Amino acid sequence: MENHPNVVAVRDALDAAGVGQTQVIVLDEAVHTAAAAAAALGVEVGQIANSLIFDADGAPLLVLTSGAHRVDTAKLAAEHGITKVRRATPEFVREHTGQPIGGVAPLGHPKPVRTLVDTALQQYDVIWAAGGVPRAVFPITYAELVRVTAGTPAAVA
């Protein structure tokens, strides 16, 4: 699993972005939810950066949100000049990220994706994000997450 193309793409993107000693970790089992990831890592659920792809007027929008809450799509649309934000289909997610739902990483996609980073994540010293497949995760700081994704900090709940 460490050599899965999605994990390699995430690792390469982290290296290219100059993210210090960050390492993609492959867990024993898939973690499809923030609660499962937090339990596997022994951290708070809020430290999990859920990578959610939305269909925003036909374009992909990646929202990196704290696992402790849900995204308010109406608020996102109103605050970011989007007519309609809706949950993306698995096919839409894979088309724009190359990764499956449950394993979408914040980076390592075929093309850059507009990204919003939940400001609730900045309260944690370490955040855990998906590494391209449901069993892979990596630690990162809030500042580095915003930097490497070229994301816009936003209140998303």
Coordinates of N, CA and C in Angstrom, one line a residue:
M1 N 0.8 -1.2 0.0 CA 0.0 0.0 0.0 C 0.9 1.3 0.0
E2 N 2.1 1.2 0.6 CA 3.0 2.4 0.6 C 3.3 2.8 -0.8
N3 N 3.3 1.9 -1.8 CA 3.7 2.2 -3.2 C 2.5 2.4 -4.1
H4 N 1.3 2.5 -3.5 CA 0.1 2.8 -4.3 C 0.3 4.1 -5.0
P5 N -0.1 4.2 -6.3 CA 0.1 5.5 -7.0 C -0.4 6.7 -6.3
N6 N -1.6 6.6 -5.6 CA -2.1 7.8 -4.9 C -1.2 8.2 -3.8
V7 N -0.7 7.2 -3.0 CA 0.1 7.5 -1.9 C 1.5 8.1 -2.4
V8 N 2.0 7.6 -3.4 CA 3.2 8.1 -4.0 C 3.0 9.5 -4.5
A9 N 1.8 9.8 -5.1 CA 1.5 11.2 -5.6 C 1.5 12.2 -4.4
V10 N 0.9 11.7 -3.3 CA 0.8 12.6 -2.1 C 2.1 12.8 -1.6
R11 N 2.9 11.8 -1.4 CA 4.3 11.9 -0.9 C 5.1 12.8 -1.7
D12 N 5.0 12.6 -3.1 CA 5.8 13.5 -4.0 C 5.4 14.9 -3.9
A13 N 4.0 15.2 -3.7 CA 3.5 16.6 -3.6 C 4.0 17.2 -2.3
L14 N 4.0 16.4 -1.2 CA 4.6 16.9 0.0 C 6.0 17.3 -0.1
D15 N 6.8 16.4 -0.7 CA 8.2 16.6 -0.9 C 8.5 17.9 -1.7
A16 N 7.7 18.0 -2.8 CA 7.9 19.1 -3.7 C 7.5 20.4 -3.0
A17 N 6.6 20.4 -2.1 CA 6.2 21.6 -1.3 C 7.2 21.9 -0.2
G18 N 8.1 21.0 0.0 CA 9.1 21.2 1.1 C 8.6 21.1 2.5
V19 N 7.7 20.1 2.7 CA 7.1 19.9 4.0 C 8.0 19.0 4.8
G20 N 9.0 19.6 5.4 CA 9.9 18.9 6.4 C 9.9 17.4 6.4
Q21 N 9.7 16.9 7.6 CA 9.8 15.4 7.8 C 8.4 14.7 7.7
T22 N 7.4 15.4 7.1 CA 6.1 14.8 7.0 C 6.2 13.4 6.3
Q23 N 5.6 12.4 6.8 CA 5.6 11.1 6.3 C 4.2 10.6 6.2
V24 N 3.9 10.0 5.0 CA 2.6 9.3 4.9 C 2.6 8.0 5.6
I25 N 1.7 7.8 6.4 CA 1.6 6.5 7.2 C 0.5 5.7 6.7
V26 N 0.7 4.4 6.5 CA -0.3 3.5 6.1 C -0.8 2.7 7.3
L27 N -2.1 2.8 7.6 CA -2.6 2.2 8.8 C -3.0 0.7 8.5
D28 N -3.2 -0.1 9.5 CA -3.6 -1.5 9.3 C -4.9 -1.7 8.6
E29 N -5.9 -0.7 8.9 CA -7.2 -0.8 8.3 C -7.6 0.5 7.8
A30 N -8.6 0.5 6.8 CA -9.1 1.7 6.2 C -9.8 2.5 7.3
V31 N -9.7 3.8 7.2 CA -10.4 4.7 8.1 C -11.3 5.7 7.2
H32 N -12.5 5.3 7.0 CA -13.4 6.1 6.1 C -14.1 7.3 6.8
T33 N -13.9 7.4 8.1 CA -14.6 8.5 8.8 C -13.5 9.2 9.7
A34 N -13.9 10.4 10.1 CA -13.0 11.1 11.0 C -12.9 10.4 12.4
A35 N -14.0 9.9 12.8 CA -14.0 9.2 14.1 C -13.1 8.0 14.1
A36 N -13.1 7.2 13.0 CA -12.3 6.0 12.8 C -10.8 6.4 12.7
A37 N -10.5 7.5 12.0 CA -9.1 7.9 11.9 C -8.6 8.4 13.2
A38 N -9.4 9.2 14.0 CA -9.0 9.7 15.3 C -8.7 8.5 16.2
A39 N -9.6 7.5 16.2 CA -9.4 6.3 17.1 C -8.2 5.6 16.7
A40 N -7.9 5.4 15.4 CA -6.7 4.7 15.0 C -5.4 5.4 15.4
L41 N -5.5 6.7 15.4 CA -4.3 7.5 15.6 C -4.2 8.0 17.1
G42 N -5.2 7.8 17.9 CA -5.2 8.2 19.3 C -5.2 9.7 19.4
V43 N -6.0 10.4 18.6 CA -6.1 11.9 18.6 C -7.5 12.3 18.7
E44 N -7.8 13.6 18.9 CA -9.1 14.1 19.0 C -9.7 14.1 17.6
V45 N -11.0 13.9 17.4 CA -11.7 13.9 16.1 C -11.5 15.2 15.4
G46 N -11.4 16.3 16.2 CA -11.3 17.6 15.6 C -9.9 17.8 14.9
Q47 N -9.0 17.0 15.2 CA -7.6 17.1 14.5 C -7.6 16.4 13.2
I48 N -8.7 15.7 12.8 CA -8.7 15.1 11.5 C -9.2 16.1 10.5
A49 N -8.5 16.3 9.4 CA -8.9 17.2 8.4 C -9.6 16.4 7.3
N50 N -10.9 16.4 7.4 CA -11.7 15.7 6.3 C -11.5 16.5 5.0
S51 N -11.2 15.7 4.0 CA -11.1 16.3 2.6 C -12.4 16.0 1.9
L52 N -13.2 17.0 1.7 CA -14.5 16.9 1.1 C -14.6 17.6 -0.2
I53 N -14.9 16.9 -1.3 CA -15.0 17.5 -2.6 C -16.5 17.8 -2.8
F54 N -16.8 19.0 -3.2 CA -18.1 19.5 -3.5 C -18.1 19.9 -5.0
D55 N -19.3 19.8 -5.6 CA -19.6 20.3 -6.9 C -20.1 21.7 -6.7
A56 N -19.2 22.7 -7.1 CA -19.5 24.1 -6.9 C -19.8 24.7 -8.3
D57 N -21.0 24.8 -8.6 CA -21.3 25.3 -10.0 C -20.6 24.6 -11.1
G58 N -20.5 23.3 -10.9 CA -19.9 22.4 -11.9 C -18.3 22.2 -11.7
A59 N -17.7 23.0 -10.9 CA -16.3 22.9 -10.7 C -16.0 22.3 -9.3
P60 N -14.9 21.6 -9.2 CA -14.6 21.0 -7.9 C -14.2 22.0 -6.8
L61 N -14.6 21.8 -5.6 CA -14.2 22.7 -4.5 C -13.9 21.7 -3.4
L62 N -12.6 21.8 -2.9 CA -12.1 20.9 -1.8 C -12.3 21.7 -0.5
V63 N -13.0 21.2 0.4 CA -13.1 21.8 1.7 C -12.4 20.9 2.7
L64 N -11.4 21.4 3.4 CA -10.7 20.7 4.4 C -11.3 21.1 5.7
T65 N -12.1 20.3 6.3 CA -12.8 20.6 7.5 C -12.5 19.8 8.7
S66 N -12.6 20.3 9.8 CA -12.3 19.6 11.1 C -13.3 18.5 11.2
G67 N -12.9 17.3 11.6 CA -13.7 16.1 11.7 C -14.8 16.3 12.8
A68 N -14.7 17.4 13.6 CA -15.6 17.7 14.7 C -16.9 18.3 14.3
H69 N -17.0 18.7 13.0 CA -18.3 19.4 12.6 C -18.6 19.1 11.1
R70 N -19.7 19.6 10.7 CA -20.2 19.4 9.3 C -20.1 20.8 8.5
V71 N -19.9 20.7 7.2 CA -19.8 21.8 6.4 C -21.2 22.4 6.1
D72 N -21.3 23.7 6.2 CA -22.6 24.4 5.9 C -22.5 24.9 4.5
T73 N -23.1 24.1 3.5 CA -22.9 24.4 2.1 C -23.6 25.7 1.7
A74 N -24.7 26.0 2.4 CA -25.4 27.3 2.0 C -24.5 28.5 2.4
K75 N -23.9 28.4 3.6 CA -22.9 29.4 4.0 C -21.8 29.6 3.1
L76 N -21.2 28.4 2.7 CA -20.1 28.4 1.7 C -20.4 29.1 0.4
A77 N -21.6 28.8 -0.1 CA -22.0 29.3 -1.4 C -22.2 30.9 -1.2
A78 N -22.9 31.3 -0.2 CA -23.1 32.7 0.0 C -21.8 33.5 0.2
E79 N -20.9 32.9 1.0 CA -19.6 33.7 1.3 C -18.5 33.6 0.3
H80 N -18.7 32.7 -0.7 CA -17.6 32.5 -1.7 C -18.1 32.6 -3.1
G81 N -19.2 33.3 -3.3 CA -19.7 33.6 -4.7 C -20.0 32.4 -5.5
I82 N -20.6 31.4 -4.9 CA -21.0 30.2 -5.6 C -22.5 30.1 -5.6
T83 N -23.1 29.8 -6.8 CA -24.5 29.7 -6.9 C -25.0 28.5 -6.1
K84 N -24.4 27.4 -6.4 CA -24.9 26.1 -5.7 C -23.7 25.2 -5.4
V85 N -23.7 24.8 -4.1 CA -22.7 23.9 -3.6 C -23.4 22.6 -3.3
R86 N -23.0 21.5 -3.9 CA -23.7 20.2 -3.6 C -22.6 19.1 -3.5
R87 N -23.0 18.1 -2.8 CA -22.1 16.9 -2.6 C -21.8 16.3 -4.0
A88 N -20.5 16.0 -4.2 CA -20.1 15.5 -5.4 C -20.3 14.0 -5.5
T89 N -20.5 13.5 -6.7 CA -20.6 12.0 -6.9 C -19.2 11.4 -6.7
P90 N -19.1 10.1 -6.4 CA -17.8 9.4 -6.4 C -17.1 9.6 -7.7
E91 N -17.8 9.6 -8.8 CA -17.1 9.7 -10.2 C -16.5 11.1 -10.3
F92 N -17.3 12.1 -9.9 CA -16.8 13.5 -9.9 C -15.5 13.7 -9.1
V93 N -15.6 13.1 -7.9 CA -14.4 13.1 -7.0 C -13.2 12.5 -7.6
R94 N -13.4 11.3 -8.1 CA -12.2 10.6 -8.7 C -11.7 11.3 -10.0
E95 N -12.6 11.9 -10.8 CA -12.2 12.6 -12.0 C -11.3 13.8 -11.6
H96 N -11.6 14.5 -10.5 CA -10.9 15.8 -10.2 C -9.7 15.6 -9.3
T97 N -9.7 14.4 -8.5 CA -8.6 14.2 -7.6 C -7.8 13.0 -7.9
G98 N -8.4 12.1 -8.7 CA -7.7 10.8 -8.9 C -7.7 9.9 -7.7
Q99 N -8.5 10.2 -6.7 CA -8.5 9.5 -5.4 C -9.9 9.1 -5.1
P100 N -10.1 8.1 -4.3 CA -11.5 7.6 -3.9 C -12.0 8.4 -2.7
I101 N -13.3 8.5 -2.6 CA -13.9 9.1 -1.4 C -13.4 8.2 -0.2
G102 N -13.1 8.9 0.8 CA -12.6 8.2 2.0 C -11.1 8.2 2.1
G103 N -10.5 8.6 1.0 CA -9.0 8.7 1.0 C -8.5 9.9 0.3
V104 N -9.4 10.9 0.0 CA -9.0 12.1 -0.7 C -8.0 12.9 0.1
A105 N -6.8 13.1 -0.5 CA -5.8 13.9 0.2 C -6.0 15.4 -0.1
P106 N -5.4 16.3 0.7 CA -5.5 17.7 0.4 C -4.6 18.1 -0.9
L107 N -3.8 17.2 -1.3 CA -2.9 17.5 -2.5 C -2.6 16.2 -3.2
G108 N -1.8 16.4 -4.3 CA -1.5 15.2 -5.1 C -2.5 14.9 -6.2
H109 N -3.3 15.9 -6.5 CA -4.3 15.7 -7.5 C -3.7 16.0 -8.9
P110 N -4.4 15.5 -10.0 CA -3.9 15.8 -11.4 C -3.8 17.3 -11.7
K111 N -4.7 18.1 -11.2 CA -4.7 19.5 -11.4 C -5.0 20.2 -10.1
P112 N -4.6 21.5 -9.9 CA -4.9 22.2 -8.7 C -6.5 22.3 -8.5
V113 N -7.0 22.1 -7.3 CA -8.4 22.2 -7.0 C -8.6 23.4 -6.0
R114 N -9.5 24.3 -6.3 CA -9.8 25.4 -5.4 C -10.1 24.8 -4.0
T115 N -9.4 25.3 -3.0 CA -9.5 24.7 -1.6 C -9.8 25.7 -0.6
L116 N -10.7 25.4 0.3 CA -10.9 26.1 1.6 C -10.5 25.3 2.7
V117 N -9.8 25.9 3.7 CA -9.3 25.2 4.9 C -10.0 25.8 6.1
D118 N -10.6 24.9 6.8 CA -11.4 25.2 8.0 C -10.6 25.9 9.0
T119 N -10.9 27.1 9.5 CA -10.2 27.8 10.5 C -10.3 27.1 11.8
A120 N -11.2 26.2 12.0 CA -11.3 25.5 13.3 C -10.1 24.6 13.5
L121 N -9.4 24.2 12.4 CA -8.3 23.3 12.5 C -7.1 24.0 13.1
Q122 N -7.0 25.4 13.1 CA -5.8 26.1 13.5 C -5.6 26.0 15.0
Q123 N -6.6 25.5 15.8 CA -6.4 25.3 17.2 C -5.5 24.1 17.6
Y124 N -5.2 23.3 16.6 CA -4.4 22.1 16.9 C -3.0 22.2 16.4
D125 N -2.0 21.7 17.2 CA -0.6 21.8 16.9 C -0.4 20.8 15.7
V126 N -1.1 19.7 15.6 CA -0.9 18.7 14.5 C -2.3 18.4 14.0
I127 N -2.4 18.3 12.7 CA -3.6 17.9 12.0 C -3.3 16.7 11.2
W128 N -4.2 15.8 11.1 CA -4.0 14.6 10.3 C -4.9 14.6 9.1
A129 N -4.3 14.4 7.9 CA -5.1 14.4 6.7 C -4.9 13.1 5.9
A130 N -5.8 12.8 5.0 CA -5.8 11.6 4.3 C -4.6 11.6 3.3
G131 N -4.1 10.4 3.0 CA -2.9 10.3 2.1 C -3.2 9.7 0.8
G132 N -4.4 9.8 0.2 CA -4.7 9.3 -1.1 C -5.5 8.0 -1.2
V133 N -5.5 7.3 -0.2 CA -6.3 6.0 -0.1 C -6.8 6.0 1.3
P134 N -7.9 5.2 1.6 CA -8.5 5.2 2.9 C -7.7 4.7 4.1
R135 N -6.5 4.1 3.8 CA -5.6 3.6 4.9 C -4.5 4.5 5.1
A136 N -4.3 5.5 4.3 CA -3.1 6.4 4.4 C -3.4 7.8 5.0
V137 N -2.6 8.2 5.9 CA -2.7 9.5 6.6 C -1.4 10.2 6.8
F138 N -1.4 11.5 7.0 CA -0.1 12.2 7.3 C -0.4 13.3 8.2
P139 N 0.6 13.6 9.1 CA 0.5 14.8 10.0 C 1.0 16.1 9.3
I140 N 0.4 17.2 9.7 CA 0.8 18.5 9.1 C 0.3 19.6 10.1
T141 N 0.9 20.7 10.0 CA 0.4 21.9 10.8 C -0.6 22.6 10.0
Y142 N -1.4 23.4 10.6 CA -2.4 24.2 9.9 C -1.7 25.2 8.9
A143 N -0.7 25.9 9.3 CA 0.0 26.8 8.4 C 0.5 26.1 7.2
E144 N 1.1 24.9 7.4 CA 1.6 24.2 6.3 C 0.5 23.7 5.4
L145 N -0.6 23.3 6.0 CA -1.8 22.8 5.2 C -2.3 23.9 4.3
V146 N -2.4 25.1 4.8 CA -2.9 26.2 4.0 C -1.8 26.5 2.9
R147 N -0.6 26.5 3.3 CA 0.5 26.8 2.3 C 0.5 25.8 1.1
V148 N 0.6 24.5 1.5 CA 0.8 23.4 0.4 C -0.4 23.3 -0.5
T149 N -1.6 23.7 0.0 CA -2.8 23.5 -0.8 C -3.2 24.8 -1.5
A150 N -2.4 25.9 -1.2 CA -2.8 27.3 -1.7 C -4.2 27.6 -1.3
G151 N -4.6 27.0 -0.1 CA -6.0 27.1 0.3 C -6.3 28.5 1.0
T152 N -7.6 28.8 1.0 CA -8.1 30.0 1.7 C -8.7 29.6 3.0
P153 N -8.2 30.2 4.1 CA -8.8 29.9 5.4 C -10.2 30.4 5.4
A154 N -11.1 29.6 6.0 CA -12.5 29.9 6.0 C -13.2 29.2 7.1
A155 N -14.3 29.9 7.7 CA -15.2 29.2 8.6 C -16.2 28.5 7.7
V156 N -16.2 27.2 7.9 CA -17.0 26.3 7.0 C -18.2 25.7 7.6
A157 N -18.3 25.8 8.9 CA -19.4 25.1 9.6 C -20.5 26.1 9.9

